Structures are given as structure tokens and as C-alpha cells.
C-alpha angles and dihedrals in degrees: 000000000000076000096055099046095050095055087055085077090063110029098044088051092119080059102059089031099066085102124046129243111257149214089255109085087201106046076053094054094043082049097051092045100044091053086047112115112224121143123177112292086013103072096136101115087053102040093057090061091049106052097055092062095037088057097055102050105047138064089241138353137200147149141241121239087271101053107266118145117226111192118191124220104178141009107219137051139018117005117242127182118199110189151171128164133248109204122087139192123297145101148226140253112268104188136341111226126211102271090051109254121129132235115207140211112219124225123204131005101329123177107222084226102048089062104063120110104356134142115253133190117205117211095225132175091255094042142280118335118194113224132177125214094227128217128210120266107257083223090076107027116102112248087243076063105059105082107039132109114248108232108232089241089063093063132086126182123242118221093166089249115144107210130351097274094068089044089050083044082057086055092249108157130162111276102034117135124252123201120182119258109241114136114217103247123178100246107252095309095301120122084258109107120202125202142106136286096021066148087112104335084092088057101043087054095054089047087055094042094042089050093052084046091058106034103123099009107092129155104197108288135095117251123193118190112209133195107181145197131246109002090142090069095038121317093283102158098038085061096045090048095045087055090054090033098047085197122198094198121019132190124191114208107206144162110264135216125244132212098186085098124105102267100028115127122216100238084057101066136331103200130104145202110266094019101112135259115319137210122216109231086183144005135148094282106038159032115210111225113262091217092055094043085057088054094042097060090040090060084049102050089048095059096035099246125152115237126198118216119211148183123200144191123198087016120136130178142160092260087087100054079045089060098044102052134088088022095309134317142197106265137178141176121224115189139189114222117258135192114219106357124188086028127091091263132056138156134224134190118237091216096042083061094044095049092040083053090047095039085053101047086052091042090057098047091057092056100091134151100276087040092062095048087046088054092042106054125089111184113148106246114233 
């Protein structure tokens, strides 16, 4: 399987090449990392972007038993992780029928409609195979149809293939991975950039750009950058890497959720696209530490960043495996707005990115050693 993901990277290159490379090493990198294939438990491709860069730009790197990387600034003082995850949504095959579809078996938070007729790559032993979920021609399905939602169980892949023996001659077997096919494209030349998995590529961009940011500039704590496994299934790797970390203070860098599209509801989210980088003050995991917040918005003010402030529901992130290790710990997530998570599509805002990147560097310098003990002591004040 390991073979077989890794040859993604060669032989799915016209896939990552419809658009040209550009002049702009960041929309490059956010290209590169957003094609990337990397479901949970299967974050090789990415993975493989990400080390190189991590290496160079720390005093020592390594990874926990589930693949995390776990890249050290600093050798002395508080403990900071820094983290975002490298897996997206995705699934793997279940079982091939006779007459050579494929069931799957889905991987993350999936909406049953957002799964219907899309374009899929498996990650199988002889290379990728494009697949499509198909959808039942409106021609044949009963008017009482029409209009309802088909359950996940209901759809099969189609590889072409016309029994089980050409799907097994592609190289298709139960238990490869399976990522959706959704090229990264500048979006009609706007700073908006569309693509799949900014569920947590975004993330894993800002992390490289914020490391390379803060090589050589410490101020006398110890930063480890961490791009973990498996957050899409139930922060694995974050929980893996904070027992390894033993952060005192720890910041999850995430993709957000906008409310600035036609049907949102205000109680849902208030962020927006090209609003600047947000903080999370609640969501189903975790509670951001009040201290922390406070530290966080003076940063902000300081550099004159705006800052977007949210609340949300059904919302999970490796923040919370962060604040409950080595005995508890401040945490935050930060998180860049995104467009259309957890779908095949999603946007992202160039100058969301380049103010998260900024807001994180300067978040990272303030956190000296005084600053941490402050944040970390709760005596109650007479």
C-alpha cells in the first residue's frame, strides 16, 4: 500500500500539472499541498511535501508511532506546539462486486449529499484509478425520488471496470485509500483559491510558512511544529505527538467555517472570507483558554490584525487532545476561513492566509518565558 501511494506522486502528475506553476512561491506551495492525496491513515503524499521543509528549518525532527512530524525551534524554555493536521477527507474501498463497482467506506464527516456524482482517485497497488459515485438518470427515477437525499450506503464507484477480475488487473483491492478529485485552480484570477482538503492543508501551509518565519529568531522558548495523522477520525496523531511534545502551551492552526454564503444563519458562524484570521472561543472539543484568548487579541491589536471571533457547534480539532495532555495545557485554534469544508471544493482567501501566517509568527514571539507562567497560573488574585 505505502508502494502504491507513493507512486501516486509520479504517475498522477497531469493531474497536478492543468494549471501551470506560477511566479507566486505560495500560491505553488498551497497548489502542491491541496492536490496532494492524503486520507486519513494514508498521509504519505503530504507528508512527503511537508518533511523536507520542516527539516530545514529546525534543530532536529521526528515522528510518533502513527506518522506525525514533529519538527524542533529552540532548546531551552517553555514548550510550545504548534500543529495542523495532514490527513483529509476521504475513504477506502470496502468491497469490489462482481460486476466490478466498489463500495466505500467513508472517512471523516462526510454529508451524504455532498457525495453523489463526484469524481474520485484510489490509491491502488499499480497507481491511481479515477472513479465516479454515480447518480441515477432522472429519466427512471419515480417523481416521490427527486428530491431525496441518497444515503452513502446506497452508492458504488465506478472504475469501468466490467467484473472484479479487471478491477483486481487495476490493481483495486479492499482497504485502498480513496481521496476526492478536485484540482487546485486560481479562481478566475481573484485572490480566492479553489481546491480540495484546505481541511487542514491550509493549516499545514501557514505552519511551513510560520517555521521559516521563525528559524533563527527565538526568544527563549521551544517551538515544535506538528503535522499530524488522522484528525479527521478522531485527533489521533495530535494525541500521539502531545504525549511525545508535553507542550505547555499548545495552538492548533485549522481551516475555519464561513457564514458570508447564501443560506448560512447567523448563530451558525460569523466569520467571512477575506476577513482575516479567526480564533474559536468555543466548539464541541474544546474551550479555548480565556488567558490565551486575552493574549491572542492583544497580539492582534498590536499588529493591527483583524481578528474574527467564532462560536461552533459540531466542530472537533486537535486543540482538544493539546489541552488535555501533560496534566492540561492553554490552548487555541486559530483558523483560516474557509469556503465549503468537508466537500470536494472549497475556497480560500490569499490575504486571510498571509495575515494568519503573520498573526502566528507574532503570536509565537510573545510567548516568552514570563508570558507562559503568566498563562499558566491560576492563583486566584486578592
Amino acid at each position: 500500500m505505502l508502494r502504491s501511494i507513493m507512486l501516486f506522486c509520479v504517475l498522477a502528475t497531469p493531474l497536478t500539472t492543468l494549471h501551470a506553476q506560477t511566479n507566486d512561491a505560495t500560491v505553488d506551495m498551497l497548489k502542491k499541498l491541496s492536490d496532494a492525496p492524503g486520507p486519513p491513515g494514508a498521509e504519505e503524499p503530504v507528508r512527503a511535501i511537508m518533511y523536507p521543509v520542516m527539516k530545514q528549518n529546525s534543530s532536529s525532527i521526528k515522528f510518533d508511532g502513527l506518522g506525525s512530524v514533529i519538527a524542533q525551534q529552540g532548546s531551552a524554555g517553555p514548550r510550545i506546539m504548534v500543529d495542523a493536521h495532514m490527513d483529509e477527507l476521504g475513504g477506502m474501498v470496502r468491497r469490489v462486486t462482481p460486476n466490478g463497482f466498489l463500495t466505500m467506506q467513508m472517512l471523516g464527516g462526510w454529508l451524504d449529499q455532498a457525495l453523489v456524482d463526484q469524481r474520485w482517485i484510489i490509491l491502488g497497488s499499480k497507481g491511481p484509478v479515477h472513479g465516479v459515485t454515480g447518480i441515477r438518470d432522472i429519466h427512471v427515477v419515480p417523481a416521490d425520488e427527486r428530491t431525496r437525499v441518497y444515503p452513502r450506503d446506497s452508492l458504488m464507484l465506478d472504475i469501468g471496470a466490467k467484473n472484479a477480475a479487471e478491477a483486481a488487473a487495476m490493481g483495486i483491492e479492499p482497504g485502498d485509500p480513496v481521496v476526492p478529485d478536485a484540482p487546485f485552480m486560481v479562481l478566475n484570477g481573484t485572490d480566492n483559491y479553489l481546491g480540495k482538503a484546505w481541511d487542514d492543508r491550509i493549516g499545514c501551509a501557514v505552519l511551513l510558512a510560520a517555521m521559516q518565519r521563525t528559524k533563527g529568531t527565538n526568544v527563549g522558548n521551544q517551538i515544535f511544529y506538528v503535522a499530524t495523522t488522522q484528525e479527521e477520525i478522531g485527533l489521533r496523531g495530535a494525541r500521539t505527538a502531545a504525549q511525545l511534545v508535553k507542550p505547555d502551551i499548545g495552538i492548533a492552526i485549522e481551516g475555519g467555517i464561513v457564514g458570508d454564503t447564501p443560506g448560512s444563519r447567523p448563530e451558525e458562524t460569523q466569520a467571512k472570507l477575506g476577513g482575516g484570521p479567526g480564533i474559536f472561543l468555543y466548539d464541541s472539543s474544546a474551550l479555548a483558554n480565556r488567558k490565551l484568548v486575552a493574549q491572542v487579541k492583544k497580539v492582534a491589536a498590536e499588529r493591527k490584525i483583524p481578528l474574527q471571533y467564532d462560536l461552533v457547534q459540531g466542530y472537533g480539532d486537535d486543540s482538544a487532545e493539546m489541552q488535555v495532555s501533560n496534566g492540561g495545557v492553554p490552548t487555541i485554534n486559530i483558523v483560516v476561513p474557509v469556503r465549503y469544508t468537508h466537500a470536494h471544493n472549497g475556497i480560500v482567501n490569499r490575504k486571510d492566509f498571509d495575515q494568519t501566517v503573520d498573526f502566528v509568527v507574532a503570536l509565537l514571539q510573545s510567548l516568552t518565558q514570563s508570558t507562559v507562567n503568566d498563562l499558566r497560573d491560576f492563583t486566584p488574585s486578592n
